[in-house]
CSV table of C-alpha atoms in Angstrom, one decimal:
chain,number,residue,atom,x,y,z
N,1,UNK,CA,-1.8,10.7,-6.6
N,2,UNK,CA,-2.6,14.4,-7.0
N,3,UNK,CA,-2.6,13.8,-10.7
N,4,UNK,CA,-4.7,11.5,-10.8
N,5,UNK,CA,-6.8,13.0,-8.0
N,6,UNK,CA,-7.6,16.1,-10.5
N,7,UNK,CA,-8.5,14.5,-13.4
N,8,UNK,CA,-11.2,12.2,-11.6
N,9,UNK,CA,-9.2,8.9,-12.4
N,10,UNK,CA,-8.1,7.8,-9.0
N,11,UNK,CA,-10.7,9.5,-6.4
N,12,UNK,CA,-8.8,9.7,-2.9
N,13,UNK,CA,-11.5,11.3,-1.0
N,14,UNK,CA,-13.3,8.4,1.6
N,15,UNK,CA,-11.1,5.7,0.1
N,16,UNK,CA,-9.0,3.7,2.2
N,17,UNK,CA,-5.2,3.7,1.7
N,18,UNK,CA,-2.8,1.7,2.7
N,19,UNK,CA,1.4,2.8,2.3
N,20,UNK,CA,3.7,-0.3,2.6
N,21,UNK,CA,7.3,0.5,3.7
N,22,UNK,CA,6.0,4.7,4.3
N,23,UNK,CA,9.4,5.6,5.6
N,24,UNK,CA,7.9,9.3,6.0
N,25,UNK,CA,5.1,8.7,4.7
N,26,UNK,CA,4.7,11.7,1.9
N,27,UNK,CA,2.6,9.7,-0.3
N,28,UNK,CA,0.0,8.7,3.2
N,29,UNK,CA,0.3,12.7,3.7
N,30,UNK,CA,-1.0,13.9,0.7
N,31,UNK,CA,-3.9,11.5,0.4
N,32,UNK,CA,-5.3,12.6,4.1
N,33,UNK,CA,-4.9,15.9,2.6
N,34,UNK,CA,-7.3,15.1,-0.1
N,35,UNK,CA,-9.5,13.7,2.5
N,36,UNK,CA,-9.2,9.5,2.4
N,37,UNK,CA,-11.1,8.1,4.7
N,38,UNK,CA,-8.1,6.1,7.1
N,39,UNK,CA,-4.5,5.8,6.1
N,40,UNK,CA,-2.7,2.9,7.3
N,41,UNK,CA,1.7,3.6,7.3
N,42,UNK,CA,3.2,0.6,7.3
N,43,UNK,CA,7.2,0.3,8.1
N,44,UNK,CA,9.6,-2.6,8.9
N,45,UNK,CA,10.9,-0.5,11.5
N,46,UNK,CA,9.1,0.6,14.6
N,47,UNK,CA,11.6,3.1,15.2
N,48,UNK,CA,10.6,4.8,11.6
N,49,UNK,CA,7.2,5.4,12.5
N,50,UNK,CA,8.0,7.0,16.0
N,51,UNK,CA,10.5,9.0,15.2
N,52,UNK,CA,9.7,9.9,11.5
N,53,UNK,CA,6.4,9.3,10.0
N,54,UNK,CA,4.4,10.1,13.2
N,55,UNK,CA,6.6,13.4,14.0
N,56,UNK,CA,6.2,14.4,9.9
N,57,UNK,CA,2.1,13.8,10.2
N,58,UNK,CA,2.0,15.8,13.0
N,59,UNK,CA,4.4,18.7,11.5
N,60,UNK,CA,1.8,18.7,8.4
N,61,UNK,CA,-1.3,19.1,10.7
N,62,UNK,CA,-2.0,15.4,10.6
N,63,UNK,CA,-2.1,14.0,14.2
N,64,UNK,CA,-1.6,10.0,14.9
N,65,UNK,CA,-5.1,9.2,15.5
N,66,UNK,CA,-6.4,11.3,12.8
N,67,UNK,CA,-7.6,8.9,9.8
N,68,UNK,CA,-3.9,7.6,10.7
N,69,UNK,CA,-2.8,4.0,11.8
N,70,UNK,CA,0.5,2.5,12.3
N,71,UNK,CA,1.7,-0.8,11.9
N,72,UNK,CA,5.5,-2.0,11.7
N,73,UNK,CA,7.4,-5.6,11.1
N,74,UNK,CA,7.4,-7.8,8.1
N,75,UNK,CA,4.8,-7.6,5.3
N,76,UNK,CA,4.4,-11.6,5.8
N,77,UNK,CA,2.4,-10.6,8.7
N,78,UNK,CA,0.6,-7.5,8.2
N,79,UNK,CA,-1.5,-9.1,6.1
N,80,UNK,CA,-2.1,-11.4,8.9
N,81,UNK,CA,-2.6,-8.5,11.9
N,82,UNK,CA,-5.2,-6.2,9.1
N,83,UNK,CA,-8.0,-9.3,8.5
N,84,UNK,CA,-7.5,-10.8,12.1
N,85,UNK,CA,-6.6,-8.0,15.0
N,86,UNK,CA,-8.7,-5.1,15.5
N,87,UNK,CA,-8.3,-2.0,18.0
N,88,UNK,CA,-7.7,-3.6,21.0
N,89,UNK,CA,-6.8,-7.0,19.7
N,90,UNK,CA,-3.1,-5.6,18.3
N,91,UNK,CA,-0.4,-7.0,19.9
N,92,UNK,CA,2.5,-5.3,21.7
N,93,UNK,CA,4.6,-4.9,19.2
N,94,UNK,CA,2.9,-5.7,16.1
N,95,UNK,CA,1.8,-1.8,16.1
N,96,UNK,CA,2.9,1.7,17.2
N,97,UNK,CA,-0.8,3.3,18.1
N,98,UNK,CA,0.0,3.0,21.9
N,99,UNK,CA,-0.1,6.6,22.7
N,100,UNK,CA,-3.6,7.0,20.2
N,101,UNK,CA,-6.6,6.6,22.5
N,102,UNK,CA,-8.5,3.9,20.8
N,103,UNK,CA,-11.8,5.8,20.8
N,104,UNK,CA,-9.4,8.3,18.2
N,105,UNK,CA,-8.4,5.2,15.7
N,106,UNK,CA,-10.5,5.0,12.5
N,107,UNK,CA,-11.3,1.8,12.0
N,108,UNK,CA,-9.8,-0.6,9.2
N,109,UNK,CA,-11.5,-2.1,6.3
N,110,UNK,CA,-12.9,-5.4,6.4
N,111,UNK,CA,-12.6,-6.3,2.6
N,112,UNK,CA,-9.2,-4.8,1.2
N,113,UNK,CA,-7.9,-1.4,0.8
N,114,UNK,CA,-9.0,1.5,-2.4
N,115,UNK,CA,-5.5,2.3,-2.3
N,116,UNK,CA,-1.8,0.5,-2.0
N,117,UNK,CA,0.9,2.7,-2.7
N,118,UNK,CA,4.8,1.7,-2.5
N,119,UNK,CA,8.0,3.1,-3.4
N,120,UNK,CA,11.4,1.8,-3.6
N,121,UNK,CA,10.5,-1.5,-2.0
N,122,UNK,CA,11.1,-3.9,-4.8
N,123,UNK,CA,15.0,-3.6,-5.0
N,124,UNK,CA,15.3,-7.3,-4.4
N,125,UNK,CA,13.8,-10.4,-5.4
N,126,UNK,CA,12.6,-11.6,-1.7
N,127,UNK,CA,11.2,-8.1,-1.0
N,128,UNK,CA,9.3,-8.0,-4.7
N,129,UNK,CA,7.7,-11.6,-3.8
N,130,UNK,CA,6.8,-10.3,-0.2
N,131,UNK,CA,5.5,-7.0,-1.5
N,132,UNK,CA,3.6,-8.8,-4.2
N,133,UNK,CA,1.4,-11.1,-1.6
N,134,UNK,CA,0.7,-8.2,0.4
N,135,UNK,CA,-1.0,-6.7,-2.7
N,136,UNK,CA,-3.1,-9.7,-3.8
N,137,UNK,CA,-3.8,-9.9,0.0
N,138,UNK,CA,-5.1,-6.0,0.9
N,139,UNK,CA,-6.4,-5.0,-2.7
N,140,UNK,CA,-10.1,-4.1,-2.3
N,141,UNK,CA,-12.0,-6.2,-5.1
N,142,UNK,CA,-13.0,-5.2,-7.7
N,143,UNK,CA,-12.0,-1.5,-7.9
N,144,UNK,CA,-8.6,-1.1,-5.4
N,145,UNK,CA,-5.7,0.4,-7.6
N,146,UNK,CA,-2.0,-0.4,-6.7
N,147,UNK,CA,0.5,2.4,-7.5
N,148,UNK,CA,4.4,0.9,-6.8
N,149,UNK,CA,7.2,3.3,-7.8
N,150,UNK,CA,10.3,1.9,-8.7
N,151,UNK,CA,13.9,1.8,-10.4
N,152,UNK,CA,13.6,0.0,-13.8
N,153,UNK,CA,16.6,-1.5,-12.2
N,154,UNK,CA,18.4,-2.2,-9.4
N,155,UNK,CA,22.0,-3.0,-9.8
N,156,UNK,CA,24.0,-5.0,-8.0
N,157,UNK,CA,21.1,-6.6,-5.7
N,158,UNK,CA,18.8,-7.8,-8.4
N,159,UNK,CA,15.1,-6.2,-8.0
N,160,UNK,CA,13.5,-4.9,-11.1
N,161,UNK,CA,10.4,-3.2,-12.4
N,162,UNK,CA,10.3,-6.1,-15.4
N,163,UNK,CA,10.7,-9.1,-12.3
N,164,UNK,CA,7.9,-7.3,-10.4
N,165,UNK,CA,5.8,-7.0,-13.6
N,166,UNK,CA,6.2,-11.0,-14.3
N,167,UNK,CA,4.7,-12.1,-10.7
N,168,UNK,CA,2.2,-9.8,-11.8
N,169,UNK,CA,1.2,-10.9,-15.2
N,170,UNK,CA,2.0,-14.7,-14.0
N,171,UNK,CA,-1.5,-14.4,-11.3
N,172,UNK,CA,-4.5,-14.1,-14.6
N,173,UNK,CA,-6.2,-12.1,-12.1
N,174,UNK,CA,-4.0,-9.0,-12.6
N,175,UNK,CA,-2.9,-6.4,-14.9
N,176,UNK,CA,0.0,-4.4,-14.3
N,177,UNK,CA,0.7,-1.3,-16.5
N,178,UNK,CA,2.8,1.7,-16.3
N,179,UNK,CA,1.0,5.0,-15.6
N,180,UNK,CA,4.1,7.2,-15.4
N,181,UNK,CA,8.0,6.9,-17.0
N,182,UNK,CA,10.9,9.4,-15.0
N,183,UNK,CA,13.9,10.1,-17.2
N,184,UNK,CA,16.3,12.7,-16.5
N,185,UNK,CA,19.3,11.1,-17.9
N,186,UNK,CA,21.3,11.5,-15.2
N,187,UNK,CA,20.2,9.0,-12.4
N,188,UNK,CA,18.5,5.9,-13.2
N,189,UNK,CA,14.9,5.5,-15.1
N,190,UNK,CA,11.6,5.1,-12.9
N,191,UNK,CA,8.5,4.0,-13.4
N,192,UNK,CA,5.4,4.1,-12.1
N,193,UNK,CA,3.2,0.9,-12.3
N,194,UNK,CA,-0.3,0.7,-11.4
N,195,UNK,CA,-1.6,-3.0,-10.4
N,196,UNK,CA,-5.4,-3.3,-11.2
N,197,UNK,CA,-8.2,-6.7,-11.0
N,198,UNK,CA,-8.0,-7.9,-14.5
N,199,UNK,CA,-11.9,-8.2,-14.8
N,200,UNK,CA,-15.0,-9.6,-12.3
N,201,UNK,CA,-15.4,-12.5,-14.1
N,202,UNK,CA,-11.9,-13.7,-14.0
N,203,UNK,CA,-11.8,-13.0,-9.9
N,204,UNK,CA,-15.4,-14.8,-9.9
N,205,UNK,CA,-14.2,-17.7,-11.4
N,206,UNK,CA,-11.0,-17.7,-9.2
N,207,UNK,CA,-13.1,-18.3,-6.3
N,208,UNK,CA,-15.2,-20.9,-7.7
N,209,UNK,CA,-12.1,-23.0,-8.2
N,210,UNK,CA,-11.4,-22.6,-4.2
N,211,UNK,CA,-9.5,-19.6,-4.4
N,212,UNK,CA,-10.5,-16.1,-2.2
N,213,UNK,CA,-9.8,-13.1,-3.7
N,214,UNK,CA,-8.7,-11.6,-0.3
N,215,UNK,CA,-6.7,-13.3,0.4
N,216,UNK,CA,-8.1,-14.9,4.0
């Protein structure tokens, strides 16, 4: 991001970013730091958010309700609780804001986020496929930019950058490409992958046929 950020590829300032499976939610704390307009720190775990992303914001400077939302459960319905539930609309239990006065919550975007950024969250093939519709869900069309940091491989419990890659290339409307390689020869090799709209013409045409591209 901070790369990126500095050479003018990626802008982070007043763009939207959303962090799927944040854990502590570096990646979330940097981009606030370079001034994105909300940040929404998505965990499985409820108990992640309270007790680590939320205290590690704070730590930083960062309070909850500062550009900051939290939402935890499975990706199948975040995509769900983003389009459909607003401030006061959330659910107990489908978010962890309760102790944010609502007045302090930025409010989320209508049409898609600038910014998806994962890591280590396609390690299997159910989490890649999950992961994967989240992404063709939230991206903002035409100009959101999907960064997912992975293992090349994942032994033993089948997830791969090359299976991710496929689901990828298999929707037209997509190109995936790999913005960054870490080899150290003496773990295993990462990549960086960066999931873009193929082209407005290709999307355009996608909806003509019946499709949306976001994913409502």
């Amino acid at each position: 991001i901070w790369r990126r950020q500095r050479d003018g590829t990626m802008p982070v300032r007043d763009a939207s970013v959303l962090e799927a499976g944040c854990g502590a939610g570096l990646p979330s704390l940097l981009a606030l730091r370079l001034g994105c307009r909300v940040a929404v720190l998505h965990d499985f775990n409820a108990e992640v958010l309270q007790c680590l992303t939320i205290p590690a914001l704070r730590l930083n400077g960062l309070e909850g309700g500062h550009r900051a939302r939290f939402f935890s459960g499975d990706w199948a319905r975040l995509s769900e609780l983003l389009l459909h539930k607003r401030e006061k609309e959330n659910p107990p239990g489908d978010s962890c804001e309760g102790a944010i006065p609502s007045r302090a919550r930025p409010p989320l975007p209508a049409d898609g986020f600038d910014l998806i950024l994962s890591s280590e969250t396609i390690y299997e093939a159910d989490s890649t496929s999950r992961l994967w519709s989240l992404i063709q869900a939230q991206l903002h069309f035409p100009s959101g930019v999907a960064l997912v940091a992975a293992k090349s491989y994942y032994f033993g419990v089948g997830g791969s950058v090359a299976a991710f890659r496929s689901l990828v290339e298999a929707d037209g409307r997509f190109s995936c490409s790999t913005v960054r390689v870490i080899e150290n020869g003496a773990s295993n090799r990462r990549e960086v992958l960066a999931v873009r709209w193929r082209s407005l013409a290709l999307a355009t045409g996608y909806k003509r046929q019946g499709g949306t591209v976001d994913g409502s």
